[in-house]
Amino acid sequence: MTTLIEFERVSRYFLEKQALVNIDCKINEGEFIFLTGHSGAGKSTFLKLIALQDKACEGAVKINNINLSDLSTSGANAYRRKIGFIHQSPRFIDDFTIAENVALPLRLRGFSYPEAQRKVRAALFKVGLLNRSQDYFHMLSGGERQRAEIARALVHSPMIILADEPTGNLDRKLSLEIMELLLEFNKIGTTVIIATHDEFLLQTYNYRIFDLIQGKLEYRIIERQNNLVKELVCEPLI
Ligand code: ADP
């Protein structure tokens, strides 16, 4: 197993507030990780450090053994383009269609129009929204909006997917749909880290759980009853 992401004694403070405290952890290439903890425990900060939207006050966040703080401006921008970030409450441009919104990350990355079109269609197909491509964001339901957000985060085939409470506003059936979609991308080798409060997801899927408790990291082990878990996973999505 190859380590992709490594935190070495990472701390992040906001004035006196300790958002992350002396974090040491390793995440392997292709892993699926749950990041959990109460509101304010440091989950978003953890994800932002990986996305290079924020920097550690102490310690090192390394990707493929490279300290993100050592990257040049262009190196940092190139790295950021390899990340797919899924927000709990996605924001889309109202005057653009779903397809135009999903195409934005590709336009920023300099893809030609035909290539971008092809990728947008593939991403929307993957999340089951191809037939909504000419609609506008306000026309979509909550679950469809989250799927559109996933299409936009994944359209450029990122190396790492970071999802900040992507199922926070959804019911159980839709949460499972979103999880299954993320798992599909994980199956083709994408490393996925999902911040979630949802005990049901933690119980249902057997992946490593990083538990943040007031900025400190603990690993959580769940004793699963195999039959029960199997039953829940097999619950029909429709
Ligand atoms: P979570 O995602 O688990 O809810 P956050 O990572 O958003 O937690 O926040 C962790 C702590 O850091 C909280 O106490 C929060 O108020 C504080 N914090 C996060 N971002 C900032 C910021 N930009 N300025 C000041 N405090 C912040």
Coordinates of N, CA and C and ligand atoms in Angstrom, one line a residue:
M1 N 0.8 -1.2 0.0 CA 0.0 0.0 0.0 C 0.9 1.3 0.0
T2 N 0.5 2.2 -0.9 CA 1.3 3.4 -0.9 C 0.6 4.5 -0.2
T3 N 1.4 5.2 0.7 CA 0.8 6.4 1.4 C 0.6 7.5 0.4
L4 N -0.6 8.1 0.4 CA -0.9 9.2 -0.5 C -0.8 10.5 0.3
I5 N -1.5 10.5 1.5 CA -1.7 11.7 2.3 C -1.1 11.4 3.7
E6 N -0.3 12.3 4.2 CA 0.3 12.1 5.5 C 0.3 13.5 6.3
F7 N -0.2 13.4 7.5 CA -0.2 14.5 8.4 C 0.9 14.2 9.4
E8 N 1.8 15.1 9.6 CA 2.9 15.0 10.6 C 2.8 16.1 11.6
R9 N 2.4 15.7 12.8 CA 2.3 16.7 13.9 C 1.6 18.0 13.5
V10 N 0.5 17.9 12.8 CA -0.2 19.0 12.3 C -1.1 19.7 13.3
S11 N -0.9 21.0 13.5 CA -1.8 21.8 14.3 C -2.3 23.0 13.5
R12 N -3.5 23.4 13.7 CA -4.1 24.6 13.1 C -4.8 25.4 14.2
Y13 N -4.4 26.6 14.5 CA -5.0 27.4 15.5 C -5.7 28.6 14.8
F14 N -6.8 29.1 15.4 CA -7.4 30.3 15.0 C -7.4 31.2 16.3
L15 N -6.5 32.1 16.4 CA -6.2 32.9 17.6 C -6.0 31.8 18.7
E16 N -6.8 31.8 19.8 CA -6.6 30.8 20.8 C -7.3 29.5 20.6
K17 N -8.2 29.5 19.6 CA -9.0 28.3 19.3 C -8.1 27.3 18.6
Q18 N -8.1 26.1 19.1 CA -7.3 25.0 18.5 C -8.3 24.2 17.6
A19 N -8.2 24.3 16.3 CA -9.1 23.6 15.4 C -8.5 22.1 15.2
L20 N -7.2 22.0 15.1 CA -6.6 20.7 14.9 C -5.3 20.7 15.8
V21 N -5.2 19.6 16.5 CA -4.1 19.6 17.5 C -3.2 18.4 17.3
N22 N -2.0 18.7 16.8 CA -0.9 17.6 16.8 C -1.4 16.3 16.1
I23 N -1.9 16.5 14.9 CA -2.5 15.3 14.2 C -1.4 14.6 13.4
D24 N -1.3 13.3 13.7 CA -0.5 12.4 12.9 C -1.4 11.3 12.2
C25 N -1.3 11.2 10.9 CA -2.1 10.1 10.3 C -1.6 9.9 8.9
K26 N -1.9 8.7 8.4 CA -1.5 8.4 7.0 C -2.8 7.8 6.3
I27 N -3.0 8.2 5.0 CA -4.1 7.7 4.2 C -3.5 7.1 3.0
N28 N -3.9 5.9 2.7 CA -3.3 5.2 1.5 C -4.0 5.6 0.2
E29 N -3.2 5.5 -0.9 CA -3.8 5.7 -2.2 C -5.0 4.8 -2.4
G30 N -6.1 5.3 -2.9 CA -7.3 4.5 -3.1 C -8.1 4.1 -1.9
E31 N -7.8 4.7 -0.8 CA -8.5 4.4 0.5 C -9.9 5.2 0.5
F32 N -10.8 4.7 1.2 CA -12.0 5.4 1.5 C -12.1 5.6 3.0
I33 N -12.1 6.9 3.4 CA -12.0 7.2 4.9 C -13.3 8.0 5.3
F34 N -13.8 7.6 6.4 CA -14.8 8.5 7.1 C -14.1 9.4 8.1
L35 N -14.5 10.6 8.1 CA -14.0 11.6 9.0 C -15.2 12.1 9.8
T36 N -15.2 11.8 11.2 CA -16.4 12.1 11.9 C -16.0 13.0 13.2
G37 N -17.0 13.4 13.9 CA -16.8 14.2 15.1 C -17.9 15.3 15.1
H38 N -18.1 15.8 16.3 CA -19.1 16.8 16.5 C -18.9 18.1 15.7
S39 N -19.9 18.9 15.6 CA -19.8 20.2 15.0 C -18.7 21.0 15.7
G40 N -17.7 21.5 14.9 CA -16.6 22.3 15.5 C -15.4 21.5 15.9
A41 N -15.5 20.2 15.6 CA -14.4 19.3 16.0 C -13.1 19.4 15.1
G42 N -13.3 20.0 13.9 CA -12.2 20.2 13.1 C -12.2 19.5 11.7
K43 N -13.4 19.0 11.4 CA -13.5 18.2 10.1 C -13.2 19.0 8.9
S44 N -13.9 20.2 8.8 CA -13.7 21.0 7.6 C -12.3 21.5 7.5
T45 N -11.7 21.9 8.7 CA -10.3 22.3 8.7 C -9.4 21.2 8.1
F46 N -9.6 20.0 8.6 CA -8.8 18.8 8.1 C -8.9 18.7 6.6
L47 N -10.1 18.8 6.1 CA -10.3 18.7 4.6 C -9.6 19.9 3.9
K48 N -9.8 21.1 4.4 CA -9.2 22.3 3.8 C -7.7 22.2 3.7
L49 N -7.1 21.6 4.7 CA -5.6 21.5 4.7 C -5.2 20.6 3.6
I50 N -6.0 19.5 3.3 CA -5.6 18.6 2.2 C -5.9 19.3 0.9
A51 N -7.0 20.1 0.8 CA -7.3 20.7 -0.4 C -6.4 21.9 -0.7
L52 N -5.5 22.3 0.3 CA -4.7 23.4 0.2 C -5.5 24.7 0.0
Q53 N -6.6 24.7 0.7 CA -7.4 25.9 0.9 C -7.0 26.7 2.2
D54 N -6.2 26.0 3.0 CA -5.7 26.5 4.2 C -4.4 25.9 4.5
K55 N -3.6 26.5 5.4 CA -2.3 25.9 5.8 C -2.2 25.6 7.3
A56 N -1.4 24.6 7.6 CA -1.1 24.3 9.0 C -0.3 25.4 9.7
C57 N -0.5 25.6 11.0 CA 0.3 26.5 11.7 C 1.6 25.8 12.1
E58 N 1.5 24.5 12.4 CA 2.7 23.7 12.8 C 2.5 22.3 12.1
G59 N 3.7 21.7 11.8 CA 3.7 20.3 11.2 C 3.6 20.4 9.7
A60 N 3.5 19.2 9.1 CA 3.5 19.1 7.7 C 2.3 18.3 7.1
V61 N 1.7 18.8 6.1 CA 0.7 18.0 5.3 C 1.4 17.6 4.0
K62 N 1.6 16.3 3.9 CA 2.3 15.8 2.7 C 1.5 15.0 1.8
I63 N 1.6 15.2 0.5 CA 1.0 14.4 -0.5 C 2.0 13.7 -1.4
N64 N 2.0 12.4 -1.5 CA 3.1 11.7 -2.2 C 4.4 12.1 -1.6
N65 N 4.5 12.3 -0.3 CA 5.8 12.7 0.4 C 6.2 14.1 0.1
I66 N 5.4 14.9 -0.6 CA 5.8 16.3 -0.8 C 5.0 17.2 0.2
N67 N 5.8 18.0 0.9 CA 5.1 18.9 1.9 C 4.4 20.0 1.1
L68 N 3.1 20.1 1.3 CA 2.3 21.1 0.5 C 2.8 22.5 0.7
S69 N 3.4 22.8 1.8 CA 4.0 24.1 2.1 C 5.2 24.5 1.2
D70 N 5.8 23.4 0.7 CA 7.0 23.6 -0.2 C 6.7 23.9 -1.6
L71 N 5.4 23.8 -2.0 CA 5.0 24.0 -3.4 C 5.1 25.4 -3.8
S72 N 5.6 25.7 -5.0 CA 5.5 27.0 -5.6 C 4.1 27.4 -5.8
T73 N 3.8 28.7 -6.2 CA 2.5 29.1 -6.5 C 1.9 28.3 -7.6
S74 N 2.7 28.1 -8.7 CA 2.1 27.3 -9.8 C 1.9 25.8 -9.4
G75 N 2.9 25.3 -8.6 CA 2.8 23.9 -8.2 C 1.5 23.8 -7.3
A76 N 1.3 24.7 -6.4 CA 0.1 24.7 -5.6 C -1.2 24.7 -6.4
N77 N -1.2 25.6 -7.4 CA -2.4 25.6 -8.3 C -2.6 24.4 -9.0
A78 N -1.5 23.8 -9.5 CA -1.6 22.5 -10.2 C -2.1 21.4 -9.3
Y79 N -1.7 21.4 -8.1 CA -2.1 20.4 -7.1 C -3.6 20.6 -6.8
R80 N -4.0 21.9 -6.6 CA -5.5 22.1 -6.3 C -6.4 21.6 -7.4
R81 N -5.9 21.7 -8.6 CA -6.7 21.2 -9.8 C -6.9 19.7 -9.7
K82 N -6.2 19.0 -8.9 CA -6.3 17.5 -8.8 C -7.3 17.1 -7.7
I83 N -7.9 18.1 -7.1 CA -8.8 17.8 -6.0 C -10.2 18.0 -6.4
G84 N -11.1 17.1 -6.0 CA -12.6 17.3 -6.2 C -13.2 17.6 -4.8
F85 N -13.9 18.7 -4.7 CA -14.4 19.1 -3.3 C -16.0 19.1 -3.4
I86 N -16.6 18.3 -2.6 CA -18.1 18.2 -2.6 C -18.6 18.9 -1.3
H87 N -19.4 20.0 -1.5 CA -19.9 20.7 -0.4 C -21.3 20.2 0.1
Q88 N -21.6 20.5 1.3 CA -22.9 20.1 1.8 C -24.0 20.9 1.2
S89 N -23.8 22.2 1.0 CA -24.8 23.0 0.3 C -24.2 23.6 -0.9
P90 N -24.4 22.9 -2.0 CA -23.7 23.3 -3.3 C -24.2 24.6 -3.8
R91 N -23.3 25.4 -4.3 CA -23.7 26.7 -5.0 C -23.5 26.6 -6.5
F92 N -24.5 26.8 -7.3 CA -24.3 26.8 -8.7 C -24.7 28.2 -9.2
I93 N -24.2 28.5 -10.4 CA -24.5 29.8 -11.0 C -25.9 29.7 -11.6
D94 N -26.8 30.6 -11.1 CA -28.2 30.5 -11.5 C -28.5 30.6 -13.0
D95 N -27.7 31.5 -13.7 CA -28.0 31.7 -15.1 C -27.4 30.7 -16.0
F96 N -26.6 29.8 -15.5 CA -26.0 28.7 -16.3 C -26.8 27.4 -16.1
T97 N -26.9 26.6 -17.2 CA -27.5 25.3 -17.1 C -26.7 24.4 -16.2
I98 N -27.2 23.3 -15.9 CA -26.5 22.3 -15.1 C -25.2 21.9 -15.9
A99 N -25.4 21.6 -17.2 CA -24.2 21.2 -18.0 C -23.2 22.3 -18.0
E100 N -23.6 23.6 -18.1 CA -22.6 24.7 -18.1 C -21.9 24.8 -16.8
N101 N -22.6 24.6 -15.7 CA -22.0 24.7 -14.4 C -21.0 23.5 -14.2
V102 N -21.4 22.3 -14.6 CA -20.5 21.2 -14.5 C -19.2 21.3 -15.3
A103 N -19.4 22.1 -16.4 CA -18.3 22.3 -17.3 C -17.2 23.3 -16.8
L104 N -17.6 24.1 -15.8 CA -16.7 25.2 -15.3 C -15.3 24.7 -14.9
P105 N -15.3 23.6 -14.1 CA -13.9 23.1 -13.7 C -13.0 22.8 -14.9
L106 N -13.7 22.3 -16.0 CA -12.9 22.0 -17.2 C -12.4 23.2 -17.9
R107 N -13.3 24.2 -17.9 CA -12.9 25.5 -18.6 C -11.7 26.1 -17.9
L108 N -11.8 26.0 -16.5 CA -10.7 26.6 -15.7 C -9.4 25.8 -16.0
R109 N -9.5 24.5 -16.4 CA -8.3 23.7 -16.6 C -7.9 23.7 -18.1
G110 N -8.6 24.5 -18.9 CA -8.2 24.7 -20.3 C -8.6 23.5 -21.3
F111 N -9.6 22.8 -20.9 CA -10.0 21.7 -21.9 C -10.7 22.3 -23.1
S112 N -10.5 21.7 -24.2 CA -11.2 22.2 -25.4 C -12.7 22.0 -25.3
Y113 N -13.5 22.8 -26.0 CA -15.0 22.7 -25.9 C -15.5 21.3 -26.1
P114 N -15.1 20.6 -27.3 CA -15.6 19.2 -27.5 C -15.2 18.3 -26.4
E115 N -14.0 18.4 -25.9 CA -13.5 17.5 -24.9 C -14.3 17.7 -23.6
A116 N -14.5 19.0 -23.3 CA -15.3 19.4 -22.1 C -16.7 18.8 -22.2
Q117 N -17.3 19.0 -23.4 CA -18.7 18.5 -23.6 C -18.8 17.0 -23.3
R118 N -17.8 16.3 -23.9 CA -17.8 14.8 -23.7 C -17.7 14.4 -22.2
K119 N -16.8 15.1 -21.5 CA -16.6 14.8 -20.1 C -17.8 15.2 -19.3
V120 N -18.5 16.3 -19.6 CA -19.7 16.7 -18.9 C -20.8 15.7 -19.1
R121 N -21.0 15.3 -20.3 CA -22.0 14.3 -20.6 C -21.7 13.0 -19.8
A122 N -20.4 12.6 -19.8 CA -20.1 11.3 -19.1 C -20.3 11.5 -17.6
A123 N -20.0 12.7 -17.0 CA -20.2 12.9 -15.6 C -21.7 12.9 -15.2
L124 N -22.5 13.6 -16.0 CA -23.9 13.7 -15.8 C -24.6 12.3 -15.9
F125 N -24.1 11.6 -16.9 CA -24.6 10.2 -17.1 C -24.4 9.4 -15.8
K126 N -23.1 9.5 -15.3 CA -22.7 8.7 -14.2 C -23.6 9.0 -13.0
V127 N -24.0 10.2 -12.8 CA -24.8 10.6 -11.6 C -26.3 10.5 -11.9
G128 N -26.6 10.1 -13.1 CA -28.0 9.9 -13.4 C -28.8 11.2 -13.7
L129 N -28.0 12.2 -14.2 CA -28.7 13.5 -14.5 C -28.5 14.0 -15.9
L130 N -28.2 13.1 -16.8 CA -28.0 13.5 -18.2 C -29.2 14.2 -18.8
N131 N -30.4 13.6 -18.4 CA -31.7 14.2 -18.9 C -32.0 15.6 -18.3
R132 N -31.2 16.0 -17.3 CA -31.5 17.3 -16.7 C -30.4 18.3 -17.1
S133 N -29.6 18.0 -18.1 CA -28.4 18.8 -18.3 C -28.7 20.2 -18.8
Q134 N -29.9 20.4 -19.4 CA -30.3 21.8 -19.9 C -31.2 22.5 -18.8
D135 N -31.4 21.9 -17.7 CA -32.2 22.5 -16.7 C -31.3 23.4 -15.8
Y136 N -32.0 24.2 -14.9 CA -31.2 25.1 -14.0 C -31.3 24.5 -12.6
F137 N -30.3 25.0 -11.8 CA -30.1 24.4 -10.5 C -31.4 24.4 -9.6
H138 N -32.1 25.6 -9.7 CA -33.3 25.7 -8.8 C -34.4 24.7 -9.2
M139 N -34.3 24.1 -10.4 CA -35.3 23.1 -10.8 C -35.1 21.7 -10.2
L140 N -33.9 21.5 -9.6 CA -33.5 20.2 -9.1 C -34.0 20.0 -7.7
S141 N -34.3 18.7 -7.3 CA -34.6 18.4 -5.9 C -33.3 18.4 -5.1
G142 N -33.4 18.2 -3.8 CA -32.2 18.2 -2.9 C -31.2 17.1 -3.3
G143 N -31.7 15.9 -3.6 CA -30.8 14.8 -4.0 C -30.2 15.0 -5.3
E144 N -31.0 15.6 -6.3 CA -30.4 15.9 -7.6 C -29.4 17.0 -7.5
R145 N -29.6 17.9 -6.6 CA -28.6 19.0 -6.5 C -27.3 18.4 -6.0
Q146 N -27.4 17.5 -5.0 CA -26.1 16.9 -4.5 C -25.5 16.0 -5.6
R147 N -26.3 15.4 -6.4 CA -25.7 14.6 -7.5 C -25.0 15.5 -8.5
A148 N -25.6 16.7 -8.8 CA -25.0 17.6 -9.7 C -23.7 18.1 -9.1
E149 N -23.7 18.3 -7.8 CA -22.4 18.8 -7.1 C -21.3 17.7 -7.3
I150 N -21.7 16.5 -7.2 CA -20.8 15.4 -7.4 C -20.2 15.4 -8.8
A151 N -21.1 15.5 -9.8 CA -20.7 15.6 -11.2 C -19.7 16.7 -11.4
R152 N -19.9 17.9 -10.8 CA -19.0 19.0 -10.9 C -17.7 18.7 -10.3
A153 N -17.7 18.0 -9.1 CA -16.5 17.8 -8.4 C -15.7 16.7 -9.1
L154 N -16.3 15.8 -9.8 CA -15.6 14.7 -10.4 C -15.3 14.8 -11.9
V155 N -15.8 15.8 -12.5 CA -15.8 15.9 -14.0 C -14.3 15.9 -14.5
H156 N -13.4 16.4 -13.7 CA -12.0 16.5 -14.2 C -11.2 15.3 -13.6
S157 N -11.9 14.2 -13.2 CA -11.2 13.0 -12.7 C -10.1 13.3 -11.7
P158 N -10.5 13.8 -10.5 CA -9.6 14.2 -9.5 C -8.8 13.0 -8.9
M159 N -7.7 13.3 -8.3 CA -6.9 12.2 -7.6 C -7.5 12.0 -6.3
I160 N -8.0 13.0 -5.6 CA -8.6 12.9 -4.3 C -10.0 13.6 -4.3
I161 N -11.0 12.9 -3.7 CA -12.3 13.5 -3.5 C -12.5 13.8 -2.0
L162 N -12.8 15.1 -1.7 CA -13.0 15.5 -0.3 C -14.5 15.9 -0.3
A163 N -15.3 15.2 0.6 CA -16.7 15.5 0.7 C -17.0 16.0 2.1
D164 N -17.5 17.2 2.2 CA -17.8 17.8 3.5 C -19.3 17.7 3.8
E165 N -19.6 16.7 4.6 CA -21.0 16.4 5.0 C -22.0 16.4 3.7
P166 N -21.6 15.6 2.7 CA -22.4 15.6 1.5 C -23.8 15.1 1.6
T167 N -24.1 14.3 2.7 CA -25.4 13.8 2.9 C -26.2 14.5 4.0
G168 N -25.6 15.6 4.5 CA -26.1 16.2 5.7 C -27.6 16.7 5.6
N169 N -28.0 17.1 4.3 CA -29.3 17.6 4.1 C -30.3 16.5 3.5
L170 N -29.8 15.3 3.4 CA -30.6 14.3 2.7 C -31.1 13.2 3.6
D171 N -32.2 12.6 3.1 CA -32.8 11.5 3.9 C -31.9 10.2 3.7
R172 N -32.3 9.1 4.4 CA -31.4 7.9 4.4 C -31.3 7.3 3.0
K173 N -32.4 7.3 2.2 CA -32.4 6.6 0.9 C -31.4 7.4 0.0
L174 N -31.5 8.8 0.0 CA -30.7 9.6 -0.8 C -29.2 9.6 -0.3
S175 N -29.1 9.5 1.0 CA -27.7 9.4 1.5 C -27.0 8.1 1.0
L176 N -27.7 7.0 0.9 CA -27.2 5.8 0.4 C -26.8 5.9 -1.0
E177 N -27.7 6.6 -1.8 CA -27.4 6.8 -3.2 C -26.1 7.5 -3.4
I178 N -26.0 8.6 -2.6 CA -24.7 9.4 -2.7 C -23.5 8.6 -2.3
M179 N -23.6 7.8 -1.3 CA -22.5 6.9 -0.9 C -22.2 6.0 -2.0
E180 N -23.2 5.3 -2.6 CA -22.9 4.4 -3.6 C -22.2 5.0 -4.8
L181 N -22.5 6.3 -5.1 CA -21.9 7.0 -6.2 C -20.4 7.2 -5.8
L182 N -20.1 7.7 -4.6 CA -18.8 7.9 -4.2 C -18.0 6.6 -4.2
L183 N -18.6 5.5 -3.8 CA -17.9 4.3 -3.8 C -17.5 3.8 -5.2
E184 N -18.4 4.1 -6.2 CA -18.0 3.8 -7.6 C -16.7 4.5 -8.0
F185 N -16.6 5.7 -7.6 CA -15.3 6.4 -7.9 C -14.2 5.9 -7.1
N186 N -14.4 5.5 -5.9 CA -13.4 4.9 -5.1 C -12.9 3.5 -5.7
K187 N -13.9 2.8 -6.3 CA -13.5 1.5 -6.9 C -12.6 1.6 -8.0
I188 N -12.6 2.8 -8.7 CA -11.6 3.0 -9.8 C -10.3 3.6 -9.4
G189 N -10.2 3.7 -8.1 CA -8.8 4.1 -7.5 C -8.8 5.5 -6.9
T190 N -9.9 6.2 -7.0 CA -9.8 7.6 -6.4 C -9.9 7.5 -4.9
T191 N -9.0 8.2 -4.2 CA -9.0 8.3 -2.8 C -10.1 9.2 -2.3
V192 N -10.9 8.7 -1.4 CA -12.1 9.5 -1.0 C -12.1 9.7 0.6
I193 N -12.3 11.0 1.0 CA -12.5 11.3 2.4 C -13.8 12.0 2.6
I194 N -14.6 11.4 3.4 CA -16.0 12.0 3.6 C -16.2 12.3 5.0
A195 N -16.4 13.6 5.3 CA -16.8 14.1 6.6 C -18.3 13.9 6.8
T196 N -18.6 13.2 7.9 CA -20.0 12.9 8.1 C -20.3 12.7 9.6
H197 N -21.5 13.2 10.0 CA -22.0 12.9 11.3 C -22.9 11.6 11.4
D198 N -23.2 11.1 10.2 CA -24.2 10.1 10.0 C -23.8 8.7 10.6
E199 N -24.3 8.4 11.8 CA -23.9 7.1 12.4 C -24.3 5.9 11.5
F200 N -25.4 6.1 10.8 CA -25.9 5.0 10.0 C -24.9 4.7 8.9
L201 N -24.3 5.7 8.3 CA -23.3 5.4 7.2 C -22.1 4.8 7.9
L202 N -21.7 5.3 9.1 CA -20.5 4.7 9.7 C -20.7 3.2 10.1
Q203 N -21.9 2.9 10.4 CA -22.2 1.5 10.8 C -22.4 0.6 9.6
T204 N -22.8 1.2 8.5 CA -23.2 0.4 7.3 C -21.9 0.0 6.5
Y205 N -21.0 1.0 6.4 CA -19.9 0.7 5.5 C -18.6 0.5 6.3
N206 N -17.9 -0.5 5.9 CA -16.8 -0.9 6.7 C -15.4 -0.3 6.3
Y207 N -15.3 1.0 6.6 CA -14.1 1.7 6.2 C -13.5 2.4 7.5
R208 N -12.2 2.7 7.4 CA -11.6 3.3 8.5 C -12.3 4.6 8.9
I209 N -12.4 4.8 10.2 CA -13.1 6.0 10.8 C -12.1 6.8 11.5
F210 N -11.9 8.1 11.1 CA -11.1 9.0 11.8 C -12.1 9.9 12.7
D211 N -11.9 9.8 14.0 CA -12.8 10.6 14.8 C -12.1 11.8 15.4
L212 N -12.6 13.0 15.1 CA -12.0 14.2 15.6 C -12.7 14.6 16.9
I213 N -12.0 14.7 18.0 CA -12.6 15.1 19.3 C -11.9 16.3 19.7
Q214 N -12.6 17.5 19.6 CA -12.0 18.8 19.9 C -10.6 18.9 19.3
G215 N -10.5 18.6 18.0 CA -9.3 18.8 17.2 C -8.2 17.7 17.3
K216 N -8.5 16.7 18.2 CA -7.6 15.6 18.3 C -8.1 14.4 17.6
L217 N -7.2 13.6 17.0 CA -7.6 12.5 16.1 C -7.6 11.2 16.9
E218 N -8.7 10.5 16.8 CA -8.7 9.1 17.3 C -9.2 8.2 16.2
Y219 N -8.8 6.9 16.3 CA -9.3 6.0 15.3 C -10.5 5.3 16.0
R220 N -11.6 5.1 15.3 CA -12.7 4.5 15.9 C -13.0 3.1 15.3
I221 N -13.2 2.2 16.1 CA -13.5 0.8 15.6 C -14.9 0.5 15.9
I222 N -15.6 0.0 14.9 CA -17.1 -0.3 15.2 C -17.2 -1.8 15.1
E223 N -17.8 -2.4 16.1 CA -18.1 -3.8 16.1 C -19.3 -4.0 15.2
R224 N -19.1 -4.6 14.1 CA -20.3 -4.7 13.2 C -20.9 -6.1 13.3
Q225 N -22.2 -6.2 13.3 CA -22.8 -7.5 13.2 C -23.0 -7.8 11.7
N226 N -22.2 -8.8 11.2 CA -22.2 -8.9 9.8 C -23.5 -9.0 9.1
N227 N -24.4 -9.8 9.6 CA -25.7 -10.0 9.0 C -26.5 -8.7 8.9
L228 N -26.4 -8.0 10.0 CA -27.2 -6.7 10.0 C -26.6 -5.7 8.9
V229 N -25.3 -5.6 8.9 CA -24.7 -4.7 8.0 C -25.0 -5.1 6.5
K230 N -25.0 -6.4 6.3 CA -25.3 -6.9 5.0 C -26.7 -6.5 4.6
E231 N -27.6 -6.7 5.5 CA -29.0 -6.4 5.3 C -29.2 -4.9 4.9
L232 N -28.5 -4.0 5.6 CA -28.6 -2.6 5.4 C -28.1 -2.2 4.0
V233 N -26.9 -2.8 3.7 CA -26.3 -2.5 2.4 C -27.2 -2.9 1.3
C234 N -27.9 -4.0 1.5 CA -28.7 -4.5 0.4 C -30.1 -3.9 0.3
E235 N -30.3 -3.0 1.3 CA -31.6 -2.3 1.3 C -31.9 -1.6 -0.1
P236 N -33.0 -1.9 -0.8 CA -33.1 -1.3 -2.1 C -33.1 0.2 -2.0
L237 N -32.5 0.9 -3.1 CA -32.4 2.3 -3.1 C -33.7 3.0 -3.5
I238 N -34.6 2.3 -4.2 CA -35.8 2.9 -4.6 C -37.0 2.3 -4.0
Ligands
ADP1 P1 -16.3 21.1 11.8 O1 -16.1 21.0 10.4 O2 -16.0 19.8 12.5 O3 -17.6 21.6 12.2 P2 -14.4 23.2 11.7 O4 -13.1 22.6 11.1 O5 -15.2 24.0 10.8 O6 -15.2 22.1 12.4 O7 -14.0 24.2 12.9 C1 -13.1 23.7 14.0 C2 -12.9 24.9 14.9 O8 -12.2 25.9 14.3 C3 -14.3 25.6 15.3 O9 -14.2 26.0 16.7 C4 -14.4 26.8 14.4 O10 -15.1 27.8 15.0 C5 -12.9 27.2 14.3 N1 -12.7 27.8 12.9 C6 -12.7 27.2 11.7 N2 -12.4 28.0 10.8 C7 -12.2 29.2 11.4 C8 -11.9 30.5 10.9 N3 -11.7 30.8 9.6 N4 -11.7 31.5 11.8 C9 -11.9 31.3 13.1 N5 -12.2 30.1 13.6 C10 -12.4 29.1 12.8

